[in-house]
Amino acid sequence: MSIYAELATPAVIIDLDRMENNIARMAARLAECQIAHRPHIKSHKSIAIAARQLQAGATGITVAKLSEAEVFVEAGITSIMIAYAIVGADKLARFAALHRKAELIVTVDSLPAAEGLAGVGVETGKPVRAVVEIDGGLHRGGRQPGADALSFALAVNAMPGIEIVGIMGYFGTIYSNTDEQGFSEATRRESAIIGETADLFRQNGLSVEVVSTGSSPASIMCRHLDGITEVRAGNYIFFDASGVGMGLAKEEDCALRVVATVISTPLPGRATIDAGTKTMTSDKAHHREGFGIVIGHPAIAITGLNEEHGFLQFDPGTSPLNIGDRIEIIPNHSCVLPNLCDQVAGVRGGKLEEWISVDARGCNY
């Protein structure tokens, strides 16, 4: 029988049992460590899914872009960290509108950005609450830990209209690890770096109400996060082929999948499916070759993608594929896929249960 025959392919699906289990396990893990969770919604961009995370105990959400915040504030979710630099008059005007009606925390790492935000605080009569971003090793933004972050924080805190309430960091280099020992050591280093800078803030009279860190790997290893008040895990809700490659998840933990149909078999051992980069992602996986995992067929490799096609290779003697066959794929990077869809299929027990709206699709500005 064809899998999910009621769905037109290519179809992005979320296995609700797996997703709910991932939410519950992370909530329990963090509660045991007495660390709050402010999950990053860029992984799903869905009001309905964020509601599930809040119901499980999340204290708020994290967004990347102002447009995401606008969608979620409109939906009534008002405790939001914007983990992205807000630069430019157009962005500041939009931020001011949100700031008037929501409890926002912003990240800052430059004086020009801080001056703009301070201006919003003065204009609205409501001080902007900001955390200083620390460069966690990727060098994509942030102040350097220690004295550089401290001197910057003191300068910003002296501005009218803005107040420093803590510190945050994203230590993305953690994804280079492949085993529990490596992840544990990386999490300890992350905790130590951000903790030492937080101590400097305290010693110099700055508020450190918020000490925010965490990728999904660090959040999973939260027993090593000493002195951290909250984490911002996002990908954990779905996992993906990268998580499997790093040893953070098993195939059965991966909640977001793609159902695709074999549409051509041009040569023995070669097949084409109807899912390409407009459905999946060309992102490479951490520590894995190819472009995803074909469930139940470990010997089938997804060797390439273009816009509308995926290319499979296999041993025709042991892994035959026929025109019309449906396969289920765990993508390399799950966070990319919801942003390609207006809605995704929520399935349970192999059957469609609900359609989940991707409310902030395209909100990347």
PDB file of C-alpha atoms in Angstrom, residues 140-310:
ATOM      1  CA  ARG A 140      29.305  35.884  12.615  1.00  0.00           C
ATOM      2  CA  GLY A 141      28.614  38.526  15.269  1.00  0.00           C
ATOM      3  CA  GLY A 142      28.995  39.340  18.944  1.00  0.00           C
ATOM      4  CA  ARG A 143      31.550  40.967  21.220  1.00  0.00           C
ATOM      5  CA  GLN A 144      34.620  39.087  22.312  1.00  0.00           C
ATOM      6  CA  PRO A 145      34.276  37.457  25.738  1.00  0.00           C
ATOM      7  CA  GLY A 146      35.737  39.250  28.726  1.00  0.00           C
ATOM      8  CA  ALA A 147      36.967  42.835  28.715  1.00  0.00           C
ATOM      9  CA  ASP A 148      35.619  43.730  25.268  1.00  0.00           C
ATOM     10  CA  ALA A 149      32.090  42.641  26.171  1.00  0.00           C
ATOM     11  CA  LEU A 150      32.293  44.414  29.535  1.00  0.00           C
ATOM     12  CA  SER A 151      33.436  47.775  28.176  1.00  0.00           C
ATOM     13  CA  PHE A 152      30.753  47.613  25.492  1.00  0.00           C
ATOM     14  CA  ALA A 153      28.046  46.728  28.026  1.00  0.00           C
ATOM     15  CA  LEU A 154      29.021  49.613  30.300  1.00  0.00           C
ATOM     16  CA  ALA A 155      28.897  52.052  27.382  1.00  0.00           C
ATOM     17  CA  VAL A 156      25.471  50.827  26.299  1.00  0.00           C
ATOM     18  CA  ASN A 157      24.058  50.782  29.806  1.00  0.00           C
ATOM     19  CA  ALA A 158      25.007  54.445  30.199  1.00  0.00           C
ATOM     20  CA  MET A 159      22.725  55.409  27.294  1.00  0.00           C
ATOM     21  CA  PRO A 160      19.249  56.693  28.145  1.00  0.00           C
ATOM     22  CA  GLY A 161      16.434  54.486  26.862  1.00  0.00           C
ATOM     23  CA  ILE A 162      18.224  51.132  26.996  1.00  0.00           C
ATOM     24  CA  GLU A 163      19.216  48.818  29.826  1.00  0.00           C
ATOM     25  CA  ILE A 164      21.500  45.811  29.835  1.00  0.00           C
ATOM     26  CA  VAL A 165      19.745  42.849  31.436  1.00  0.00           C
ATOM     27  CA  GLY A 166      22.271  40.137  30.704  1.00  0.00           C
ATOM     28  CA  ILE A 167      24.323  38.255  28.187  1.00  0.00           C
ATOM     29  CA  MET A 168      23.762  35.725  25.430  1.00  0.00           C
ATOM     30  CA  GLY A 169      25.822  33.615  23.075  1.00  0.00           C
ATOM     31  CA  TYR A 170      25.548  31.097  20.282  1.00  0.00           C
ATOM     32  CA  PHE A 171      28.387  28.590  20.240  1.00  0.00           C
ATOM     33  CA  GLY A 172      27.785  26.985  16.863  1.00  0.00           C
ATOM     34  CA  THR A 173      31.202  25.321  16.754  1.00  0.00           C
ATOM     35  CA  ILE A 174      29.667  22.608  18.948  1.00  0.00           C
ATOM     36  CA  TYR A 175      28.327  20.977  15.773  1.00  0.00           C
ATOM     37  CA  SER A 176      31.784  19.706  14.880  1.00  0.00           C
ATOM     38  CA  ASN A 177      31.453  16.981  17.529  1.00  0.00           C
ATOM     39  CA  THR A 178      30.290  13.426  16.995  1.00  0.00           C
ATOM     40  CA  ASP A 179      30.074  11.805  20.429  1.00  0.00           C
ATOM     41  CA  GLU A 180      28.796  12.490  23.926  1.00  0.00           C
ATOM     42  CA  GLN A 181      32.227  13.256  25.323  1.00  0.00           C
ATOM     43  CA  GLY A 182      32.867  15.867  22.651  1.00  0.00           C
ATOM     44  CA  PHE A 183      29.483  17.502  23.149  1.00  0.00           C
ATOM     45  CA  SER A 184      29.903  17.473  26.928  1.00  0.00           C
ATOM     46  CA  GLU A 185      33.326  19.121  26.756  1.00  0.00           C
ATOM     47  CA  ALA A 186      32.086  21.739  24.281  1.00  0.00           C
ATOM     48  CA  THR A 187      29.114  22.518  26.516  1.00  0.00           C
ATOM     49  CA  ARG A 188      31.374  22.949  29.544  1.00  0.00           C
ATOM     50  CA  ARG A 189      33.603  25.353  27.585  1.00  0.00           C
ATOM     51  CA  GLU A 190      30.556  27.292  26.422  1.00  0.00           C
ATOM     52  CA  SER A 191      29.255  27.538  29.970  1.00  0.00           C
ATOM     53  CA  ALA A 192      32.641  28.634  31.305  1.00  0.00           C
ATOM     54  CA  ILE A 193      33.179  31.337  28.658  1.00  0.00           C
ATOM     55  CA  ILE A 194      29.783  32.924  29.029  1.00  0.00           C
ATOM     56  CA  GLY A 195      29.836  32.449  32.807  1.00  0.00           C
ATOM     57  CA  GLU A 196      33.165  34.251  33.232  1.00  0.00           C
ATOM     58  CA  THR A 197      31.886  37.216  31.244  1.00  0.00           C
ATOM     59  CA  ALA A 198      28.638  37.231  33.215  1.00  0.00           C
ATOM     60  CA  ASP A 199      30.694  37.373  36.431  1.00  0.00           C
ATOM     61  CA  LEU A 200      32.585  40.377  35.060  1.00  0.00           C
ATOM     62  CA  PHE A 201      29.261  42.094  34.414  1.00  0.00           C
ATOM     63  CA  ARG A 202      28.118  41.456  37.980  1.00  0.00           C
ATOM     64  CA  GLN A 203      31.397  42.684  39.466  1.00  0.00           C
ATOM     65  CA  ASN A 204      30.934  45.944  37.597  1.00  0.00           C
ATOM     66  CA  GLY A 205      27.355  46.559  38.656  1.00  0.00           C
ATOM     67  CA  LEU A 206      25.569  45.355  35.533  1.00  0.00           C
ATOM     68  CA  SER A 207      22.350  43.348  35.671  1.00  0.00           C
ATOM     69  CA  VAL A 208      22.710  39.716  34.691  1.00  0.00           C
ATOM     70  CA  GLU A 209      19.086  38.714  34.953  1.00  0.00           C
ATOM     71  CA  VAL A 210      19.422  36.767  31.694  1.00  0.00           C
ATOM     72  CA  VAL A 211      22.280  34.398  30.875  1.00  0.00           C
ATOM     73  CA  SER A 212      21.150  32.844  27.627  1.00  0.00           C
ATOM     74  CA  THR A 213      22.905  30.261  25.548  1.00  0.00           C
ATOM     75  CA  GLY A 214      22.309  27.030  23.839  1.00  0.00           C
ATOM     76  CA  SER A 215      22.070  25.224  20.601  1.00  0.00           C
ATOM     77  CA  SER A 216      20.094  22.002  20.634  1.00  0.00           C
ATOM     78  CA  PRO A 217      23.272  19.999  21.422  1.00  0.00           C
ATOM     79  CA  ALA A 218      24.149  22.207  24.409  1.00  0.00           C
ATOM     80  CA  SER A 219      20.549  22.093  25.618  1.00  0.00           C
ATOM     81  CA  ILE A 220      20.590  18.302  25.465  1.00  0.00           C
ATOM     82  CA  MET A 221      23.801  18.441  27.541  1.00  0.00           C
ATOM     83  CA  CYS A 222      22.270  20.993  29.949  1.00  0.00           C
ATOM     84  CA  ARG A 223      23.627  19.226  33.037  1.00  0.00           C
ATOM     85  CA  HIS A 224      26.943  20.878  32.081  1.00  0.00           C
ATOM     86  CA  LEU A 225      25.467  24.408  31.772  1.00  0.00           C
ATOM     87  CA  ASP A 226      26.357  25.935  35.134  1.00  0.00           C
ATOM     88  CA  GLY A 227      24.941  29.398  35.817  1.00  0.00           C
ATOM     89  CA  ILE A 228      22.855  29.532  32.631  1.00  0.00           C
ATOM     90  CA  THR A 229      19.331  30.893  33.152  1.00  0.00           C
ATOM     91  CA  GLU A 230      17.833  29.930  29.787  1.00  0.00           C
ATOM     92  CA  VAL A 231      18.537  28.138  26.516  1.00  0.00           C
ATOM     93  CA  ARG A 232      17.204  28.662  22.998  1.00  0.00           C
ATOM     94  CA  ALA A 233      17.090  25.210  21.409  1.00  0.00           C
ATOM     95  CA  GLY A 234      15.227  25.019  18.114  1.00  0.00           C
ATOM     96  CA  ASN A 235      16.188  22.055  15.936  1.00  0.00           C
ATOM     97  CA  TYR A 236      15.554  19.530  18.743  1.00  0.00           C
ATOM     98  CA  ILE A 237      11.842  19.641  17.980  1.00  0.00           C
ATOM     99  CA  PHE A 238      12.351  17.828  14.654  1.00  0.00           C
ATOM    100  CA  PHE A 239      15.990  16.670  14.473  1.00  0.00           C
ATOM    101  CA  ASP A 240      17.302  15.659  11.027  1.00  0.00           C
ATOM    102  CA  ALA A 241      20.021  13.752   9.192  1.00  0.00           C
ATOM    103  CA  SER A 242      22.643  16.084  10.679  1.00  0.00           C
ATOM    104  CA  GLY A 243      21.481  15.176  14.186  1.00  0.00           C
ATOM    105  CA  VAL A 244      21.715  11.501  13.296  1.00  0.00           C
ATOM    106  CA  GLY A 245      25.174  12.043  11.836  1.00  0.00           C
ATOM    107  CA  MET A 246      26.343  13.737  15.023  1.00  0.00           C
ATOM    108  CA  GLY A 247      24.906  11.000  17.233  1.00  0.00           C
ATOM    109  CA  LEU A 248      22.440  13.390  18.887  1.00  0.00           C
ATOM    110  CA  ALA A 249      19.378  11.591  17.570  1.00  0.00           C
ATOM    111  CA  LYS A 250      18.245   8.328  16.084  1.00  0.00           C
ATOM    112  CA  GLU A 251      16.124   7.992  12.967  1.00  0.00           C
ATOM    113  CA  GLU A 252      13.074   7.315  15.121  1.00  0.00           C
ATOM    114  CA  ASP A 253      13.529  10.714  16.840  1.00  0.00           C
ATOM    115  CA  CYS A 254      13.293  12.621  13.557  1.00  0.00           C
ATOM    116  CA  ALA A 255       9.810  14.097  13.347  1.00  0.00           C
ATOM    117  CA  LEU A 256       9.990  16.102  10.113  1.00  0.00           C
ATOM    118  CA  ARG A 257      10.143  14.079   6.928  1.00  0.00           C
ATOM    119  CA  VAL A 258       9.438  14.274   3.209  1.00  0.00           C
ATOM    120  CA  VAL A 259       7.290  11.800   1.299  1.00  0.00           C
ATOM    121  CA  ALA A 260       8.385  11.612  -2.330  1.00  0.00           C
ATOM    122  CA  THR A 261       7.440   9.549  -5.379  1.00  0.00           C
ATOM    123  CA  VAL A 262       9.799   7.801  -7.784  1.00  0.00           C
ATOM    124  CA  ILE A 263       9.066   9.354 -11.194  1.00  0.00           C
ATOM    125  CA  SER A 264      11.858   7.978 -13.367  1.00  0.00           C
ATOM    126  CA  THR A 265      14.419   5.144 -13.479  1.00  0.00           C
ATOM    127  CA  PRO A 266      16.724   6.208 -16.326  1.00  0.00           C
ATOM    128  CA  LEU A 267      19.411   3.584 -15.650  1.00  0.00           C
ATOM    129  CA  PRO A 268      19.775   0.454 -13.510  1.00  0.00           C
ATOM    130  CA  GLY A 269      20.633   1.632 -10.013  1.00  0.00           C
ATOM    131  CA  ARG A 270      19.432   5.168 -10.691  1.00  0.00           C
ATOM    132  CA  ALA A 271      16.088   6.762  -9.877  1.00  0.00           C
ATOM    133  CA  THR A 272      14.607  10.232  -9.758  1.00  0.00           C
ATOM    134  CA  ILE A 273      12.077  11.486  -7.204  1.00  0.00           C
ATOM    135  CA  ASP A 274       9.734  14.461  -7.329  1.00  0.00           C
ATOM    136  CA  ALA A 275      11.410  16.299  -4.420  1.00  0.00           C
ATOM    137  CA  GLY A 276      14.267  18.722  -5.030  1.00  0.00           C
ATOM    138  CA  THR A 277      15.594  21.895  -3.468  1.00  0.00           C
ATOM    139  CA  LYS A 278      12.142  23.520  -3.548  1.00  0.00           C
ATOM    140  CA  THR A 279      10.970  20.858  -1.086  1.00  0.00           C
ATOM    141  CA  MET A 280      14.084  19.741   0.788  1.00  0.00           C
ATOM    142  CA  THR A 281      17.412  21.528   1.183  1.00  0.00           C
ATOM    143  CA  SER A 282      20.790  21.500  -0.490  1.00  0.00           C
ATOM    144  CA  ASP A 283      22.438  22.038   2.910  1.00  0.00           C
ATOM    145  CA  LYS A 284      25.122  19.468   3.628  1.00  0.00           C
ATOM    146  CA  ALA A 285      24.657  17.285   6.689  1.00  0.00           C
ATOM    147  CA  HIS A 286      27.085  17.219   9.578  1.00  0.00           C
ATOM    148  CA  HIS A 287      29.192  14.063   9.298  1.00  0.00           C
ATOM    149  CA  ARG A 288      27.050  12.457   6.586  1.00  0.00           C
ATOM    150  CA  GLU A 289      27.263  12.246   2.803  1.00  0.00           C
ATOM    151  CA  GLY A 290      24.321  12.880   0.510  1.00  0.00           C
ATOM    152  CA  PHE A 291      21.115  14.837   0.930  1.00  0.00           C
ATOM    153  CA  GLY A 292      19.054  12.873   3.410  1.00  0.00           C
ATOM    154  CA  ILE A 293      18.194   9.458   4.829  1.00  0.00           C
ATOM    155  CA  VAL A 294      15.760   7.192   3.003  1.00  0.00           C
ATOM    156  CA  ILE A 295      13.793   5.496   5.772  1.00  0.00           C
ATOM    157  CA  GLY A 296      14.047   1.706   5.682  1.00  0.00           C
ATOM    158  CA  HIS A 297      16.562   1.776   2.821  1.00  0.00           C
ATOM    159  CA  PRO A 298      20.016   2.590   4.233  1.00  0.00           C
ATOM    160  CA  ALA A 299      21.736   1.514   0.997  1.00  0.00           C
ATOM    161  CA  ILE A 300      19.881   4.078  -1.114  1.00  0.00           C
ATOM    162  CA  ALA A 301      21.854   7.316  -1.437  1.00  0.00           C
ATOM    163  CA  ILE A 302      20.380  10.697  -2.324  1.00  0.00           C
ATOM    164  CA  THR A 303      23.297  11.955  -4.369  1.00  0.00           C
ATOM    165  CA  GLY A 304      21.979  15.265  -5.676  1.00  0.00           C
ATOM    166  CA  LEU A 305      19.107  17.724  -5.862  1.00  0.00           C
ATOM    167  CA  ASN A 306      18.015  20.333  -8.310  1.00  0.00           C
ATOM    168  CA  GLU A 307      14.897  22.471  -8.140  1.00  0.00           C
ATOM    169  CA  GLU A 308      12.252  19.806  -8.797  1.00  0.00           C
ATOM    170  CA  HIS A 309      14.189  16.532  -8.765  1.00  0.00           C
ATOM    171  CA  GLY A 310      16.140  14.356  -6.376  1.00  0.00           C
TER     172      GLY A 310
END
